[in-house]
Amino acid sequence: MWLLFAVWLLYRAVFVGAGSSYVTELDGRAAAATHNDFIAGTADFSWPRTIGVWCAAFLTLAVFSFLYRDNAIYKFAESLFVGVSAAYWMVVGFWTVIIPNLLGKIWPAWIQSWAMPGMSPVRDEDWWLFLIPLILGVMLLWRLSPQGAWIARWPLAFIIGSTAGIRLVGFIQADFLSQIHNTIEPVVVVENGQFLLGQSIKNFLIIVSVLAATVYFFFSIEHKGGVGKISQVGVWVLMVTFGAAFGYTVMGRIALLAIRFEFLFDDWLWLIDPAGKRLGM
């Protein structure tokens, strides 16, 4: 079966051109082009982009192979993804955070000479304050040493504490208080002297749902009688909420899966052409 699939792929690649990518020159730069542009003579075949398409297809299938069982190909793709992602974000963080916001503040003339020509070589008056994050960052590197690992606890505690404090304020303002504000709605909605039935029902359901879910979390009161019935309604509200959130998450994952399938069948195998990039094929 795998041999037949390999022969079919070879046939699609050699005689049909599946997986091929093309580039054209646009304002002095190489830009992606379509098969139609290649046929018209305005684009050239690109080996690097073609190899990239085939590598992406291989890694996609390698990840999908986990659906069959755990295997070495999947572990290779997983390790490659984690390693490349970590390296990418390390480089991005170095050039977008450490260079301009730390080293560029302490040694601006040196950073301007080789990294950021547009930066001013003059130090700010409070440049010495940036020595504090520099020292904390160096202390974090002691985590790599078994003897001095305890030194990294101090900057780590500062990072966690300050981040939690900043995020807490933002959460209270953006989520907690806004949720309370959105819950305080009139049960009877009248606009321009006209009773709005739909909006009134919506506000009533919001108020009842919030109160029922709140009663469910009052564990100091025994959930019997009327309180038990209200808490049961709160359970239903919570289940609907969790189900909607889970469905929204699954919908997002299905959208990502559809994008990968479109890549495999369109850009790689050339079995579909929704954008009309290969007219006449």
Coordinates of C-alpha atoms in Angstrom, one line a residue:
M1 CA 0.0 0.0 0.0
W2 CA 2.8 2.4 0.9
L3 CA 4.6 1.5 -2.2
L4 CA 1.6 2.3 -4.4
F5 CA 1.2 5.6 -2.6
A6 CA 4.8 6.5 -3.2
V7 CA 4.5 5.6 -6.9
W8 CA 1.4 7.7 -7.2
L9 CA 3.1 10.6 -5.5
L10 CA 6.1 10.3 -7.9
Y11 CA 3.7 10.3 -10.9
R12 CA 1.9 13.4 -9.6
A13 CA 5.1 15.2 -9.0
V14 CA 6.9 14.3 -12.3
F15 CA 4.0 14.4 -14.8
V16 CA 1.5 16.7 -13.1
G17 CA 3.8 19.0 -11.1
A18 CA 2.1 18.4 -7.8
G19 CA 3.8 20.3 -4.9
S20 CA 5.6 22.7 -7.2
S21 CA 5.9 26.3 -6.2
Y22 CA 6.7 29.4 -8.3
V23 CA 8.0 32.8 -7.7
T24 CA 7.9 36.1 -9.6
E25 CA 9.8 39.3 -9.1
L26 CA 7.8 42.1 -7.6
D27 CA 9.4 45.5 -6.8
G28 CA 12.8 43.8 -6.8
R29 CA 11.7 41.0 -4.4
A30 CA 10.7 37.4 -4.9
A31 CA 7.0 36.9 -4.4
A32 CA 4.8 33.8 -4.5
A33 CA 3.2 33.1 -7.9
T34 CA 0.7 30.6 -9.3
H35 CA 0.9 27.9 -11.9
N36 CA -1.0 30.2 -14.2
D37 CA 1.8 32.8 -13.9
F38 CA 4.3 30.1 -14.7
I39 CA 2.4 29.0 -17.9
A40 CA 2.2 32.7 -18.9
G41 CA 5.9 33.0 -18.6
T42 CA 5.8 35.6 -15.8
A43 CA 7.0 33.3 -13.0
D44 CA 9.9 30.8 -12.4
F45 CA 10.1 27.4 -10.7
S46 CA 11.4 27.7 -7.1
W47 CA 13.3 24.8 -5.7
P48 CA 13.5 26.1 -2.1
R49 CA 9.7 26.7 -1.9
T50 CA 8.9 23.4 -3.5
I51 CA 11.2 21.6 -1.0
G52 CA 9.4 23.5 1.7
V53 CA 6.0 22.4 0.5
W54 CA 7.1 18.7 0.5
C55 CA 8.7 19.0 3.9
A56 CA 5.5 20.6 5.3
A57 CA 3.4 17.8 3.8
F58 CA 5.7 15.2 5.3
L59 CA 5.6 16.7 8.7
T60 CA 1.8 17.1 8.5
L61 CA 1.4 13.4 7.7
A62 CA 3.9 12.5 10.4
V63 CA 1.7 14.3 13.0
F64 CA -1.4 12.6 11.6
S65 CA 0.4 9.2 11.9
F66 CA -0.2 9.4 15.7
L67 CA -3.9 8.6 15.0
Y68 CA -2.7 5.1 14.0
R69 CA -0.3 4.6 16.8
D70 CA 2.7 6.2 18.5
N71 CA 5.7 5.9 16.2
A72 CA 9.2 7.2 15.6
I73 CA 8.1 9.5 12.7
Y74 CA 5.6 11.2 15.0
K75 CA 8.1 11.7 17.7
F76 CA 10.6 13.2 15.2
A77 CA 8.0 15.6 14.0
E78 CA 7.0 16.5 17.5
S79 CA 10.6 17.1 18.7
L80 CA 11.3 19.1 15.5
F81 CA 8.2 21.3 16.1
V82 CA 9.1 21.9 19.8
G83 CA 12.7 22.6 19.0
V84 CA 12.1 25.0 16.1
S85 CA 9.3 26.8 18.0
A86 CA 11.6 27.3 21.1
A87 CA 14.5 28.5 18.9
Y88 CA 12.2 30.8 16.9
W89 CA 10.7 32.5 20.0
M90 CA 14.1 32.7 21.6
V91 CA 15.5 34.6 18.6
V92 CA 12.4 36.8 18.4
G93 CA 12.6 37.6 22.1
F94 CA 16.3 38.4 21.8
W95 CA 15.9 40.9 18.9
T96 CA 12.6 42.5 20.0
V97 CA 13.1 42.6 23.8
I98 CA 16.7 42.1 25.0
I99 CA 18.4 44.1 22.3
P100 CA 16.1 47.3 22.1
N101 CA 14.7 47.3 25.6
L102 CA 17.6 46.2 27.7
L103 CA 21.1 46.3 26.1
G104 CA 20.0 49.2 23.9
K105 CA 19.1 51.2 27.1
I106 CA 22.4 50.4 28.8
W107 CA 24.9 50.6 25.9
P108 CA 23.0 52.5 23.2
A109 CA 26.1 53.5 21.2
W110 CA 27.4 49.9 21.0
I111 CA 24.0 48.5 20.0
Q112 CA 23.7 51.2 17.3
S113 CA 27.0 50.3 15.8
W114 CA 26.1 46.7 14.9
A115 CA 22.4 46.0 15.6
M116 CA 20.1 49.0 15.4
P117 CA 21.5 51.8 13.2
G118 CA 18.4 54.0 13.8
M119 CA 18.9 54.0 17.5
S120 CA 20.1 57.1 19.3
P121 CA 23.6 56.6 20.8
V122 CA 22.8 58.9 23.8
R123 CA 21.9 57.2 27.1
D124 CA 18.8 58.2 29.0
E125 CA 19.2 59.8 32.4
D126 CA 17.6 56.8 34.2
W127 CA 19.6 54.2 32.2
W128 CA 21.0 52.6 35.4
L129 CA 17.5 51.3 36.3
F130 CA 17.9 48.8 33.5
L131 CA 20.8 47.2 35.4
I132 CA 18.2 45.6 37.7
P133 CA 16.5 43.4 35.0
L134 CA 20.0 42.6 33.7
I135 CA 21.1 41.3 37.1
L136 CA 17.8 39.4 37.5
G137 CA 18.3 37.9 34.1
V138 CA 21.8 36.7 34.9
M139 CA 20.6 35.3 38.1
L140 CA 18.0 33.2 36.2
L141 CA 20.9 31.5 34.3
W142 CA 22.0 30.0 37.6
R143 CA 19.1 27.6 37.2
L144 CA 21.5 25.7 34.9
S145 CA 23.9 25.1 37.7
P146 CA 23.1 22.4 40.3
Q147 CA 25.1 24.2 43.0
G148 CA 23.6 27.7 42.4
A149 CA 20.0 26.8 41.4
W150 CA 18.7 28.5 44.5
I151 CA 19.9 31.9 43.1
A152 CA 17.3 31.7 40.3
R153 CA 14.5 31.5 42.8
W154 CA 14.7 35.2 43.6
P155 CA 14.2 36.6 40.1
L156 CA 11.7 33.8 39.4
A157 CA 9.6 34.9 42.5
F158 CA 9.8 38.5 41.4
I159 CA 8.6 37.7 37.8
I160 CA 5.8 35.5 39.1
G161 CA 4.7 38.0 41.7
S162 CA 4.8 41.1 39.5
T163 CA 3.2 39.3 36.6
A164 CA 0.4 38.0 38.8
G165 CA -0.2 41.5 40.2
I166 CA -0.3 43.2 36.8
R167 CA -2.6 40.5 35.3
L168 CA -4.8 40.6 38.4
V169 CA -5.5 44.3 38.0
G170 CA -6.2 43.8 34.3
F171 CA -8.4 40.8 34.9
I172 CA -10.5 42.7 37.5
Q173 CA -11.0 45.7 35.2
A174 CA -11.5 43.8 32.0
D175 CA -13.3 40.7 33.1
F176 CA -14.6 40.7 36.6
L177 CA -16.1 44.3 36.8
S178 CA -17.2 44.2 33.2
Q179 CA -19.1 40.9 33.8
I180 CA -20.8 42.5 36.9
H181 CA -21.7 45.5 34.8
N182 CA -23.1 43.5 32.0
T183 CA -25.2 41.5 34.5
I184 CA -26.9 44.5 35.9
E185 CA -29.6 44.9 33.3
P186 CA -33.3 45.9 33.5
V187 CA -35.8 43.0 33.5
V188 CA -38.3 45.1 31.6
V189 CA -36.8 46.9 28.6
V190 CA -38.7 49.8 27.2
E191 CA -37.3 51.9 24.4
N192 CA -39.0 54.9 22.9
G193 CA -42.2 54.0 24.7
Q194 CA -42.2 50.5 23.2
F195 CA -41.8 47.3 25.2
L196 CA -39.0 45.0 23.8
L197 CA -40.1 41.5 24.5
G198 CA -37.0 39.7 23.2
Q199 CA -34.5 41.9 25.0
S200 CA -36.5 41.6 28.2
I201 CA -36.5 37.8 28.0
K202 CA -32.7 37.9 27.3
N203 CA -32.0 40.0 30.4
F204 CA -34.3 37.9 32.6
L205 CA -32.5 34.7 31.5
I206 CA -29.1 36.3 32.2
I207 CA -30.1 37.4 35.7
V208 CA -31.7 34.0 36.6
S209 CA -28.7 32.1 35.2
V210 CA -26.2 34.2 37.1
L211 CA -28.1 33.9 40.4
A212 CA -28.6 30.2 40.0
A213 CA -25.0 29.5 39.2
T214 CA -24.0 31.7 42.2
V215 CA -26.3 29.8 44.5
Y216 CA -24.7 26.5 43.4
F217 CA -21.4 27.7 44.9
F218 CA -22.9 28.6 48.3
F219 CA -21.7 25.4 50.1
S220 CA -22.5 26.8 53.5
I221 CA -26.2 26.3 52.7
E222 CA -27.6 22.8 52.4
H223 CA -28.9 22.3 48.9
K224 CA -32.4 21.1 49.8
G225 CA -35.8 22.4 49.0
G226 CA -35.9 25.6 47.1
V227 CA -32.2 26.2 47.4
G228 CA -31.6 22.7 45.9
K229 CA -33.8 23.4 42.9
I230 CA -32.1 26.7 42.3
S231 CA -28.7 25.1 42.5
Q232 CA -29.8 22.4 40.1
V233 CA -30.7 25.1 37.6
G234 CA -27.2 26.5 38.3
V235 CA -25.7 23.1 37.3
W236 CA -27.6 23.2 34.0
V237 CA -26.4 26.7 33.4
L238 CA -22.8 25.6 34.1
M239 CA -23.1 22.6 31.8
V240 CA -24.5 24.7 29.0
T241 CA -21.6 27.2 29.5
F242 CA -19.0 24.5 29.5
G243 CA -20.5 22.8 26.5
A244 CA -20.6 26.0 24.5
A245 CA -17.0 26.7 25.4
F246 CA -15.9 23.2 24.5
G247 CA -17.8 23.4 21.2
Y248 CA -16.2 26.8 20.4
T249 CA -12.8 25.2 21.1
V250 CA -13.5 22.2 18.9
M251 CA -14.8 24.5 16.2
G252 CA -11.4 26.3 16.2
R253 CA -9.5 23.0 16.0
I254 CA -11.7 21.8 13.2
A255 CA -10.9 25.0 11.3
L256 CA -7.2 24.3 11.7
L257 CA -7.7 20.8 10.6
A258 CA -9.5 22.0 7.5
I259 CA -6.7 24.3 6.7
R260 CA -4.2 21.4 6.8
F261 CA -6.4 19.3 4.6
E262 CA -6.7 22.1 2.1
F263 CA -2.9 22.5 2.1
L264 CA -2.5 18.7 1.4
F265 CA -5.1 18.5 -1.3
D266 CA -4.4 21.9 -2.9
D267 CA -0.8 23.1 -2.5
W268 CA 0.7 19.6 -2.3
L269 CA -1.3 17.0 -4.3
W270 CA -3.1 19.4 -6.6
L271 CA -6.3 17.5 -6.3
I272 CA -8.4 20.6 -5.8
D273 CA -8.1 24.1 -6.9
P274 CA -10.6 26.3 -5.1
A275 CA -8.7 29.6 -5.9
G276 CA -8.3 28.8 -9.6
K277 CA -4.5 28.9 -9.5
R278 CA -4.1 26.1 -12.0
L279 CA -6.7 26.7 -14.8
G280 CA -6.9 24.1 -17.5
M281 CA -5.5 21.3 -15.3

